[in-house]
Short mmCIF file of N, CA and C in Angstrom, two decimals:
data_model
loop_
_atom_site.label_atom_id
_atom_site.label_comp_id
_atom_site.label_asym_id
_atom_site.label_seq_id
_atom_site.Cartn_x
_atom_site.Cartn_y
_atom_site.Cartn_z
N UNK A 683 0.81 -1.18 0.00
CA UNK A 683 0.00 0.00 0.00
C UNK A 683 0.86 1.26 0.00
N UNK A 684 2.18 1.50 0.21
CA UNK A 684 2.66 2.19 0.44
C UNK A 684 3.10 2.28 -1.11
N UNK A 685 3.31 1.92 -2.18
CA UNK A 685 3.51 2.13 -3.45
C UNK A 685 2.24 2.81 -4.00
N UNK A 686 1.07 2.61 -3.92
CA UNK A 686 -0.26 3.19 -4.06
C UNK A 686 0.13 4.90 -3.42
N UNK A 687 0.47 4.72 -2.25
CA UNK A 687 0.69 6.26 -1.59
C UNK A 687 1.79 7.29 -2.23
N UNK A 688 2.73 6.87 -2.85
CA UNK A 688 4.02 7.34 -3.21
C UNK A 688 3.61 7.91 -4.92
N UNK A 689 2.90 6.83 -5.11
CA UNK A 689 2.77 7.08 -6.73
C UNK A 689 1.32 7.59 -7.07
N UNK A 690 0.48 7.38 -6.29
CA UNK A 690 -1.29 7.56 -6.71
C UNK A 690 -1.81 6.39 -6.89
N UNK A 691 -0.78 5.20 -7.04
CA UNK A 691 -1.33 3.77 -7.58
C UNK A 691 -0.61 2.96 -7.57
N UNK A 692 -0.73 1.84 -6.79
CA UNK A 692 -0.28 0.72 -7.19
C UNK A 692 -0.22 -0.17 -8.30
N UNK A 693 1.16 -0.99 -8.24
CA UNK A 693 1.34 -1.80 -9.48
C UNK A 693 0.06 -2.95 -9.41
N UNK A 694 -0.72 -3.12 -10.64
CA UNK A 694 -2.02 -4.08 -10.83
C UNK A 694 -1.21 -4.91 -10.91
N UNK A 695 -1.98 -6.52 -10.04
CA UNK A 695 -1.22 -8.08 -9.70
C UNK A 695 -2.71 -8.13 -9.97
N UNK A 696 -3.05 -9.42 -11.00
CA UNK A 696 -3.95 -10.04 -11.65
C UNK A 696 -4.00 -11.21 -10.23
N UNK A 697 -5.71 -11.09 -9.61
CA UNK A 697 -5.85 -12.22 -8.64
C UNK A 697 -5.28 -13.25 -9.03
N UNK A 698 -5.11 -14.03 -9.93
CA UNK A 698 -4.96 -15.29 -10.43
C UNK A 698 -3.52 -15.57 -10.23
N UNK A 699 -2.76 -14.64 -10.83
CA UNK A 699 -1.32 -14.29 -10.38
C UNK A 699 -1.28 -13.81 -8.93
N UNK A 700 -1.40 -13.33 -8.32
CA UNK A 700 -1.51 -13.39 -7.13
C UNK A 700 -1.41 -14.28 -5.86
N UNK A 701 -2.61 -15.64 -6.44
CA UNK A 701 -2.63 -16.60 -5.68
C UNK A 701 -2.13 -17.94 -5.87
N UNK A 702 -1.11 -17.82 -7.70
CA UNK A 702 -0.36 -18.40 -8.19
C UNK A 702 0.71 -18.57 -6.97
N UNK A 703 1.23 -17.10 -7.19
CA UNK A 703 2.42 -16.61 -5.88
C UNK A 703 2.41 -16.91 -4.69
N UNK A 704 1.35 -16.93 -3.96
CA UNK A 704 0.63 -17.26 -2.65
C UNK A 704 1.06 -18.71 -2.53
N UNK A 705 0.07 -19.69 -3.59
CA UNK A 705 0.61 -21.22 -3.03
C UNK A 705 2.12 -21.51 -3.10
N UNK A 706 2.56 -20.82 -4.48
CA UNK A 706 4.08 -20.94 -4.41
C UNK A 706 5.19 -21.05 -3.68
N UNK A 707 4.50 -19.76 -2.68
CA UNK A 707 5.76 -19.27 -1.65
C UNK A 707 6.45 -20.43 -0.64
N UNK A 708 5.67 -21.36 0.04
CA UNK A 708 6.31 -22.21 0.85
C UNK A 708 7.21 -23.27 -0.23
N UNK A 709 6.72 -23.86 -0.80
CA UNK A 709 7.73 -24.38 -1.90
C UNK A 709 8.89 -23.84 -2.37
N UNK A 710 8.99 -22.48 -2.37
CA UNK A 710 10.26 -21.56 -2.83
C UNK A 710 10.84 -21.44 -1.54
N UNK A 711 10.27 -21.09 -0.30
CA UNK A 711 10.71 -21.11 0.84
C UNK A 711 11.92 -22.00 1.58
N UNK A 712 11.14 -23.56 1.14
CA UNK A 712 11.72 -24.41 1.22
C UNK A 712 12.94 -25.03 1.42
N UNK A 713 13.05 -25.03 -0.53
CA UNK A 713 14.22 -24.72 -1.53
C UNK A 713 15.28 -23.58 -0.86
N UNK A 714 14.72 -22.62 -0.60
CA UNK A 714 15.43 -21.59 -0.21
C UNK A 714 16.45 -21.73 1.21
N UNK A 715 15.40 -22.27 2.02
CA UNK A 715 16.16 -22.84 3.27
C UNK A 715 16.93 -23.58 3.08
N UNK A 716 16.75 -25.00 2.29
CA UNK A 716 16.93 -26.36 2.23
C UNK A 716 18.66 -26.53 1.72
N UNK A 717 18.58 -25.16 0.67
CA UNK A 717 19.62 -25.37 -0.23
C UNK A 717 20.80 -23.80 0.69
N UNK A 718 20.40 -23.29 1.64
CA UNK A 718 20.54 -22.03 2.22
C UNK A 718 21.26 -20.71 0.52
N UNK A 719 19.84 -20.86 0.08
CA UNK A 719 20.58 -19.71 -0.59
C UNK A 719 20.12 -17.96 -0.14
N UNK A 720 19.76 -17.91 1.36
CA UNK A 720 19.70 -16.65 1.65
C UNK A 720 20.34 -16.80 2.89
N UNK A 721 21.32 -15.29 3.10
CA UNK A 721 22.07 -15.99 4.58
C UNK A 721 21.27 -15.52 5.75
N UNK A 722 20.01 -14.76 5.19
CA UNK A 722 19.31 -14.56 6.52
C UNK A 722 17.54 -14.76 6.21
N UNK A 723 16.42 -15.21 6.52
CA UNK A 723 15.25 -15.09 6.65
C UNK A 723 14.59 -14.52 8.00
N UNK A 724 13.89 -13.50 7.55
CA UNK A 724 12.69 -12.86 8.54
C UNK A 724 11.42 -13.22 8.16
N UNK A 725 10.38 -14.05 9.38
CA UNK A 725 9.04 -13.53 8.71
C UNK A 725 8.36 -12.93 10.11
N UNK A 726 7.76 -12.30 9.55
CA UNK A 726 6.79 -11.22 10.66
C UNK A 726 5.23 -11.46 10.24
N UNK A 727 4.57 -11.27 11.36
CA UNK A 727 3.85 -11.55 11.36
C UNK A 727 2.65 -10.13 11.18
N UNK A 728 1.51 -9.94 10.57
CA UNK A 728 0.84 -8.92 10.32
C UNK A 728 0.86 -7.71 10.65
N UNK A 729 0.97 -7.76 12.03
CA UNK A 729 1.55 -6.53 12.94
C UNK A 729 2.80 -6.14 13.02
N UNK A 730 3.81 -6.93 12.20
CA UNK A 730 5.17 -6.51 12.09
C UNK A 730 5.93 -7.22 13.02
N UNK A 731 5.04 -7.72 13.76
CA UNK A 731 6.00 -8.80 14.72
C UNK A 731 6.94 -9.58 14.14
N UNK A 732 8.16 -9.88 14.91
CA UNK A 732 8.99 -11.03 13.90
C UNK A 732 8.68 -12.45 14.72
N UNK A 733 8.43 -13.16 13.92
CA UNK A 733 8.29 -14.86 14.05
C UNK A 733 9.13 -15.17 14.11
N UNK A 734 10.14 -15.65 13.27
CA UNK A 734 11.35 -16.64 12.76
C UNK A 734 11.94 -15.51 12.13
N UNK A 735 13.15 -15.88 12.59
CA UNK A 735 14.51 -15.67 11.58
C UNK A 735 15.44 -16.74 11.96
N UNK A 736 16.56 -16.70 10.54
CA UNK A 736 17.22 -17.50 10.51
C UNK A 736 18.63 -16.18 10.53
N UNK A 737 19.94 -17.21 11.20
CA UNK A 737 20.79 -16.41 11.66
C UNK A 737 22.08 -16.75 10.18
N UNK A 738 23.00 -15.73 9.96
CA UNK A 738 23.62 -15.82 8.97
C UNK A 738 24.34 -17.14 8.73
N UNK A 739 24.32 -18.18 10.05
CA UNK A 739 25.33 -19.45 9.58
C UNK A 739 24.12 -20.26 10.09
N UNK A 740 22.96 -20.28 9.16
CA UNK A 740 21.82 -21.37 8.94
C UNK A 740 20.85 -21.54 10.43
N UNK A 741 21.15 -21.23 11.49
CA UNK A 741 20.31 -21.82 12.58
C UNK A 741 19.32 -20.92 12.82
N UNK A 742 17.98 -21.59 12.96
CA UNK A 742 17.33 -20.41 13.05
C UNK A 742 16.33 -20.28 14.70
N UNK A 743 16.31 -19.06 14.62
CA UNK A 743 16.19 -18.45 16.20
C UNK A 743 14.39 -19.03 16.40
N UNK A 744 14.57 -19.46 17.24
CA UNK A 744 13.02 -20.01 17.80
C UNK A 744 12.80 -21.35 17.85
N UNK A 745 13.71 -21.84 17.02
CA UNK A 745 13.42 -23.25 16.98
C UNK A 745 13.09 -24.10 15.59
N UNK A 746 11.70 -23.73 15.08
CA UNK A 746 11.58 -23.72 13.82
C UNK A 746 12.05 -23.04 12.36
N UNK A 747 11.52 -23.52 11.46
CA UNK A 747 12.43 -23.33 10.39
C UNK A 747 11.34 -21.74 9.88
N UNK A 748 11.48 -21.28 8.83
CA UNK A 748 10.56 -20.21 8.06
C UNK A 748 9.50 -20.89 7.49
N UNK A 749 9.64 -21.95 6.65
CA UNK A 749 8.65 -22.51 6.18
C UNK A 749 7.33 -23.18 7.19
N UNK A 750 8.27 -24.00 8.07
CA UNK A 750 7.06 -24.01 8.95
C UNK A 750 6.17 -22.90 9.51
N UNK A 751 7.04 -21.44 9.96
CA UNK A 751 6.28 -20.63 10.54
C UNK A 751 5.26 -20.02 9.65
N UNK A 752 6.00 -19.88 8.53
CA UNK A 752 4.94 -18.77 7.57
C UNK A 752 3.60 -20.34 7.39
N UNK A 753 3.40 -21.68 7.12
CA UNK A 753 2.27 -22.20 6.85
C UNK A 753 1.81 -22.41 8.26
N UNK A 754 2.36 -22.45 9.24
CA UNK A 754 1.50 -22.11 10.64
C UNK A 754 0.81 -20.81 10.80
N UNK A 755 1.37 -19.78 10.57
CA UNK A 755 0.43 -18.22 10.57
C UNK A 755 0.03 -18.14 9.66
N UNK A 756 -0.34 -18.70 8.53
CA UNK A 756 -1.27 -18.49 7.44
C UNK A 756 -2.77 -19.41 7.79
N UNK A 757 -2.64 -20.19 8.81
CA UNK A 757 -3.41 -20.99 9.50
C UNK A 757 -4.33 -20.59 10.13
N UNK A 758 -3.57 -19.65 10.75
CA UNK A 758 -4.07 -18.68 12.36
C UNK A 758 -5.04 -17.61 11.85
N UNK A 759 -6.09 -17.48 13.01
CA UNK A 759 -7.26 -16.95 12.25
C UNK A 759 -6.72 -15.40 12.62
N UNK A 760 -7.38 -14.65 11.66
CA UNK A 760 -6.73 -13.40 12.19
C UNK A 760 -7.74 -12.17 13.46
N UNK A 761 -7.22 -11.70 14.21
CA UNK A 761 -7.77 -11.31 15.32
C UNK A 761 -8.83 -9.84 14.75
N UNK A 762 -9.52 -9.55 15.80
CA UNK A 762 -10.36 -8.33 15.72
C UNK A 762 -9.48 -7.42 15.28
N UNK A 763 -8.51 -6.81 16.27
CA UNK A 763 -7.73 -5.95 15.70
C UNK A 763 -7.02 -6.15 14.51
N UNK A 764 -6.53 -7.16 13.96
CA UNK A 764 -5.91 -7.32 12.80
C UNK A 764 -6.46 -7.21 11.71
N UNK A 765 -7.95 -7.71 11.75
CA UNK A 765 -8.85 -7.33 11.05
C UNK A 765 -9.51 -6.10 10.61
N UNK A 766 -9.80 -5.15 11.86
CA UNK A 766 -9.86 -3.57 11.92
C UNK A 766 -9.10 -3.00 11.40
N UNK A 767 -7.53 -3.34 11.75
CA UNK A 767 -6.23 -2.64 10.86
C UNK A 767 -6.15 -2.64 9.32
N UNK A 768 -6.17 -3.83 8.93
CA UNK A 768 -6.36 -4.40 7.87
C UNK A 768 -7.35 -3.55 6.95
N UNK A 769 -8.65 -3.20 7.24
CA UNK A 769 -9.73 -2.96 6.61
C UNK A 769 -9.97 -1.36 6.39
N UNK A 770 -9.16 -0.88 7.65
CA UNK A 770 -9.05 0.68 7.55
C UNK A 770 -8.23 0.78 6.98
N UNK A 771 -7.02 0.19 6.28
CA UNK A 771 -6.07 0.60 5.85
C UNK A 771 -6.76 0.49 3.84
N UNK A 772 -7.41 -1.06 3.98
CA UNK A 772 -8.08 -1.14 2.97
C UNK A 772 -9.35 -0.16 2.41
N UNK A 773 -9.58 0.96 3.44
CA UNK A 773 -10.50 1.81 3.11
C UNK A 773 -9.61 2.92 2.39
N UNK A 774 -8.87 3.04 3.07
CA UNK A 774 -7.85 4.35 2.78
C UNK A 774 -7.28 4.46 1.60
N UNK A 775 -7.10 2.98 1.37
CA UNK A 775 -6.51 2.74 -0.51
C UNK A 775 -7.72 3.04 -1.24
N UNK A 776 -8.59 2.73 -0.87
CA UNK A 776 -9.70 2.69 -1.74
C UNK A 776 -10.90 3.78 -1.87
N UNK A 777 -10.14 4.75 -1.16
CA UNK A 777 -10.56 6.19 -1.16
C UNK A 777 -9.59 6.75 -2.09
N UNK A 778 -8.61 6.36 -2.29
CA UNK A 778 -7.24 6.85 -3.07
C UNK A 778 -7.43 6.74 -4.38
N UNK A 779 -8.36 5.62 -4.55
CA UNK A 779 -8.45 5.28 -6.06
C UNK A 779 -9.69 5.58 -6.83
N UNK A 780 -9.46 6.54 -7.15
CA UNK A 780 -10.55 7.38 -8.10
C UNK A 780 -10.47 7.67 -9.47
N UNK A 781 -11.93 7.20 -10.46
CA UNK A 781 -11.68 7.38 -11.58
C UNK A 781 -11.00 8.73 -12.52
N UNK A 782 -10.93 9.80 -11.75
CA UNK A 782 -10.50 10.81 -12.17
C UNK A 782 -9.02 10.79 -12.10
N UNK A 783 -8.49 9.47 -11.24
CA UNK A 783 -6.73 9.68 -11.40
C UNK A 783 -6.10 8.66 -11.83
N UNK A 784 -7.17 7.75 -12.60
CA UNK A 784 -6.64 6.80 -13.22
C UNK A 784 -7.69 6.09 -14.21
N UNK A 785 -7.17 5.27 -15.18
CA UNK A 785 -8.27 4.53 -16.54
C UNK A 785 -9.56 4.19 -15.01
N UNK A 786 -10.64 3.90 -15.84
CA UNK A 786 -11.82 2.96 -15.70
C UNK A 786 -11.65 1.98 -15.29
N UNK A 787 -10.79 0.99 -16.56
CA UNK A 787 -10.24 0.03 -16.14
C UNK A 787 -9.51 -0.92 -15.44
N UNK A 788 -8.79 0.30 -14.82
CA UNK A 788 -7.67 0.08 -13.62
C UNK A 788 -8.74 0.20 -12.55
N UNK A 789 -9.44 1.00 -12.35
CA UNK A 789 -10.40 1.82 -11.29
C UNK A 789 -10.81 0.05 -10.59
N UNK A 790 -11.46 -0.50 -11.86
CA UNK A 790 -12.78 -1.60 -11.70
C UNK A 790 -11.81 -2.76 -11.05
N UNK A 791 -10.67 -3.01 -12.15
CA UNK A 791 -9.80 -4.22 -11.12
C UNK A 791 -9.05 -3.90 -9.93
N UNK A 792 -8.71 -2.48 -9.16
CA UNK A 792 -8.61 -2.57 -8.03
C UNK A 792 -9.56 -2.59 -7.02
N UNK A 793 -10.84 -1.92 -7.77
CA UNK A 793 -12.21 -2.13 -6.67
C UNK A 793 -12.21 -3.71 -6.39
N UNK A 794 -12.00 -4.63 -7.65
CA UNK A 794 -12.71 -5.84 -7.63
C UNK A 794 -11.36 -6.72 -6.14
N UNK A 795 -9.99 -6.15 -6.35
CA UNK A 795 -9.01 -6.59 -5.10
C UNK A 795 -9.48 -6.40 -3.99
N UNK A 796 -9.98 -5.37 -3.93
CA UNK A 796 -10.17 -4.56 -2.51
C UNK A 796 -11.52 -5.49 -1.81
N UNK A 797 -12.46 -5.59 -2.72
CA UNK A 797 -13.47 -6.43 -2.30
C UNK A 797 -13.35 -7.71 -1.91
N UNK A 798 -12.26 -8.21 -2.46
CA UNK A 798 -11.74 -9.67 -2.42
C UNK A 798 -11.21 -9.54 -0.83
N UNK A 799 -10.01 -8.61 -1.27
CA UNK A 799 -9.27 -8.41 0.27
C UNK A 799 -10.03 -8.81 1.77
N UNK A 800 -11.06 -7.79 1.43
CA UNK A 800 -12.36 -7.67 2.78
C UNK A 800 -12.44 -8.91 2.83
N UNK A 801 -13.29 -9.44 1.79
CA UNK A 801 -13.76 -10.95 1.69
C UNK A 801 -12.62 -11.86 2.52
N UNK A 802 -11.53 -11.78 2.15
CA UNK A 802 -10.56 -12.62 2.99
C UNK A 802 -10.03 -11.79 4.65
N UNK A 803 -10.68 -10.48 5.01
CA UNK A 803 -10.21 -10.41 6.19
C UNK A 803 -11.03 -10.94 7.16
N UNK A 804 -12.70 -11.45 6.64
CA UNK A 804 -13.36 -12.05 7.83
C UNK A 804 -13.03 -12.93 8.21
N UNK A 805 -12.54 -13.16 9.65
CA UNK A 805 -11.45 -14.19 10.42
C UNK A 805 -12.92 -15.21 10.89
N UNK A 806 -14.28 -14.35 11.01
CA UNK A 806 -14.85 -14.94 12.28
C UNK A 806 -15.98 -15.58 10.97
N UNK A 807 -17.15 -14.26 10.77
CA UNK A 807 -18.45 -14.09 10.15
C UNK A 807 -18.04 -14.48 8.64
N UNK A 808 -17.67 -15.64 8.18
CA UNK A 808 -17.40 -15.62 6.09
C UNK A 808 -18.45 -15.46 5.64
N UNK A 809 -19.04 -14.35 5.62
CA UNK A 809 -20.42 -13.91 4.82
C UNK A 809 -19.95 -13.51 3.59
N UNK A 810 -18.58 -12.91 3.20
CA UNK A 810 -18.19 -12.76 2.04
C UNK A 810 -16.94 -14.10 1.56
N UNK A 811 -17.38 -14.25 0.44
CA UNK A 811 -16.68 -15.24 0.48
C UNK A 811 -15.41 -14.99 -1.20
N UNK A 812 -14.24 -15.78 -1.32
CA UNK A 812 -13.35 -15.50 -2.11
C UNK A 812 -13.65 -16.70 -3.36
N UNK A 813 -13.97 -16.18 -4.68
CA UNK A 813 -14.74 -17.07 -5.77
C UNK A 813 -13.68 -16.96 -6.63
N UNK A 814 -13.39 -17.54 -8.23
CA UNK A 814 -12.53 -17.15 -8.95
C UNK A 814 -13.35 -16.52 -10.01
N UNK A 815 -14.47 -16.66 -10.00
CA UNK A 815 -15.24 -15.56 -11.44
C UNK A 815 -15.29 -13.86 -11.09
N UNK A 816 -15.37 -13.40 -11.77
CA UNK A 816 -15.10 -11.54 -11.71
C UNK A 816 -16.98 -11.68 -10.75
N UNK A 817 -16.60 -10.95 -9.73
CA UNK A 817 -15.60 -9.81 -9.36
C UNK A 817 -15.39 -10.20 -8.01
N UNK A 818 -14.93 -11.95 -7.61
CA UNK A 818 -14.11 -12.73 -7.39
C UNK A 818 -14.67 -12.58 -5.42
N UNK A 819 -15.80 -12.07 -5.26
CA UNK A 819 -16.35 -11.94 -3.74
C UNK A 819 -17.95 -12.75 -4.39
N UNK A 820 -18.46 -13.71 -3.49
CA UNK A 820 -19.41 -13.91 -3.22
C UNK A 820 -20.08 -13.46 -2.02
N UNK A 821 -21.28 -13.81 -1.72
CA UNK A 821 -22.05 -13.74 -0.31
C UNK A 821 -22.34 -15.19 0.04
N UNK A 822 -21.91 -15.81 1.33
CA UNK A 822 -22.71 -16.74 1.46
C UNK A 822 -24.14 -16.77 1.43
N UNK A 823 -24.89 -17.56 0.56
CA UNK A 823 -26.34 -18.05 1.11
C UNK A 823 -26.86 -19.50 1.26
N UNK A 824 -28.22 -19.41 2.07
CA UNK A 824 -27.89 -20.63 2.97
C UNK A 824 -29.60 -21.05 1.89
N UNK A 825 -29.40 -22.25 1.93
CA UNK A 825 -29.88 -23.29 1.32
C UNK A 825 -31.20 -23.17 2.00
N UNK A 826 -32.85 -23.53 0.63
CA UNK A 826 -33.78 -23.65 1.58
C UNK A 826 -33.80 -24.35 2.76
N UNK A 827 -33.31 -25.83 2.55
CA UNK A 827 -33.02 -26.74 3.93
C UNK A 827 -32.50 -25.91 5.06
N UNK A 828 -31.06 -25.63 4.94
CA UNK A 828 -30.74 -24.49 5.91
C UNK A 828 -31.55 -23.24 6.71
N UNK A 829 -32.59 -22.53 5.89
CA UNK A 829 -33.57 -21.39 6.45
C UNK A 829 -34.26 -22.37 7.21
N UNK A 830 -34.85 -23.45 6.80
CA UNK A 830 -35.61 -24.46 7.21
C UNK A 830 -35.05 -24.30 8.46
N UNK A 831 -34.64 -25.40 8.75
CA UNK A 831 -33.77 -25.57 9.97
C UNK A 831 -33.43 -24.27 11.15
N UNK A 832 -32.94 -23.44 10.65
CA UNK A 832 -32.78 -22.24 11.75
C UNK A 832 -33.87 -21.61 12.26
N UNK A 833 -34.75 -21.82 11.13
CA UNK A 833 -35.85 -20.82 11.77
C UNK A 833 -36.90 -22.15 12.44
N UNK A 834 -36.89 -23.47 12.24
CA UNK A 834 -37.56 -23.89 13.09
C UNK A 834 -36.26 -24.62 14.38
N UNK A 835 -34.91 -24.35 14.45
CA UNK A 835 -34.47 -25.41 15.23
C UNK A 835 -34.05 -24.04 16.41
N UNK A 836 -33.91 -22.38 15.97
CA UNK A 836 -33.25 -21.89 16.52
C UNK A 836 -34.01 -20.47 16.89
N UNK A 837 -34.44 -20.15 15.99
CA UNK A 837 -35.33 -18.40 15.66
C UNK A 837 -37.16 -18.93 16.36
N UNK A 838 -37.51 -20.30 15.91
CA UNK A 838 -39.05 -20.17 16.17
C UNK A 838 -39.57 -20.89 18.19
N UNK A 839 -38.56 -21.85 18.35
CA UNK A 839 -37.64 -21.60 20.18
C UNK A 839 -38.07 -21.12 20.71
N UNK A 840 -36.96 -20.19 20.46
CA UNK A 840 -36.96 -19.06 21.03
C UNK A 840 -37.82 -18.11 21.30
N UNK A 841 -38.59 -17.57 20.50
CA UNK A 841 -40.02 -16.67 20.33
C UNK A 841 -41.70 -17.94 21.09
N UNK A 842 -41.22 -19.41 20.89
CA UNK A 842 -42.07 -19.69 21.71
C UNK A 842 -42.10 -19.93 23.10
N UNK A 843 -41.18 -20.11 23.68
CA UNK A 843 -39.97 -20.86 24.83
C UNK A 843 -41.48 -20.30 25.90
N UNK A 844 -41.57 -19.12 25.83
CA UNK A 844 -42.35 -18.51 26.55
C UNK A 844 -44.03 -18.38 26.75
N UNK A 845 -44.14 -18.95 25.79
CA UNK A 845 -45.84 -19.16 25.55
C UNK A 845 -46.44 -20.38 25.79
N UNK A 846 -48.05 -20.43 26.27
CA UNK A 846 -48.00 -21.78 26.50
C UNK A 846 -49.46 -22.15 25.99
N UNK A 847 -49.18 -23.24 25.49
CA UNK A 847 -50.46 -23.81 24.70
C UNK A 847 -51.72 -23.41 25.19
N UNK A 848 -52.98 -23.44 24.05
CA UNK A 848 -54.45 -22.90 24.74
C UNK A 848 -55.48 -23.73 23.83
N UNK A 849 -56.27 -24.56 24.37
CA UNK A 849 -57.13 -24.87 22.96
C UNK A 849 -57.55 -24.28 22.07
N UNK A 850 -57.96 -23.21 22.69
CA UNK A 850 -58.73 -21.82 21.45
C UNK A 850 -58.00 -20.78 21.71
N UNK A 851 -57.64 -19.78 20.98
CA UNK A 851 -57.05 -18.67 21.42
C UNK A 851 -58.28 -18.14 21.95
N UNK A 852 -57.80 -16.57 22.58
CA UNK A 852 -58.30 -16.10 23.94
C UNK A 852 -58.67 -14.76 22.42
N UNK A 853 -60.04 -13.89 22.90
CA UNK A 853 -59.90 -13.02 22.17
C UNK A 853 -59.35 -12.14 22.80
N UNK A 854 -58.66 -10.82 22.04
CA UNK A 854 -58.08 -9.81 22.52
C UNK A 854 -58.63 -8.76 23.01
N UNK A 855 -58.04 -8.25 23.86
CA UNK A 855 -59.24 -7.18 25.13
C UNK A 855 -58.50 -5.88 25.16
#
């Protein structure tokens, strides 16, 4: 986001490419460790925290390796605050990006990231969900069976819990 701020816009990464890169990374990671062709690894964690590093003559501090840490915190659900951070920051880009300072076209495929983004920051509620057809956010919806079910196993309960049978109703006074 900070390339978006410097320039007016960030460089466009095609979702698809994107999540090409994404599965990639532990596999390159790997390799990377395996064969030590970097003499140092950091990974941090959302908040900038550091997880793992590895020290210039291969051992790395914590115990575990990088690869393990980065597919363990990609695991980890992400917290309220991380989520809040995340989403205000994702507002702020997306106040930035206006058709008047850039194509249409650019406009529509960073709206369509940004929506995605959200979609992937719900840690808790996945009401939005991450699809691969444009414009790559769904909504969950729940199946007639499903309405079925809630509203008689959970919503109709509840609203009776309290009432109690009458042969005839009573007229109203």
């Amino acid at each position: 986001m900070g390339q978006a701020e410097a320039a007016g816009a960030g460089r466009y990464v095609s979702v698809a490419s994107h999540d090409l890169c994404s599965r990639a990374l532990l596999g390159t990671l790997r390799v990377i460790e395996a064969e030590g062709l970097a003499d140092r690894i950091t990974v941090f964690r959302r908040d900038r925290e550091v997880l793992a590093s590895t020290e210039p003559n291969g051992v790395a501090r914590g115990g575990e390796g990088a690869t393990a840490v980065v597919a363990a915190e990609r695991l980890r659900p992400w917290t309220a605050r991380e989520t809040q951070t995340f989403r205000q920051a994702m507002s702020r880009a997306q106040q930035r990006v206006h058709p008047e300072r850039i194509s249409r076209e650019r406009h529509l495929a960073v709206a369509q990231g940004v929506e995605r983004a959200f979609a992937l920051s719900e840690p808790v509620r996945r009401i939005a969900q991450v699809c691969e057809e444009p414009p790559g956010v769904d909504y969950h919806r729940l199946s007639h069976d499903e309405h079925h079910w809630i509203f008689n196993e959970l919503i109709t309960p509840g609203y009776l819990a309290t009432s109690s049978p009458r042969s005839s109703p009573s007229p109203c006074t």
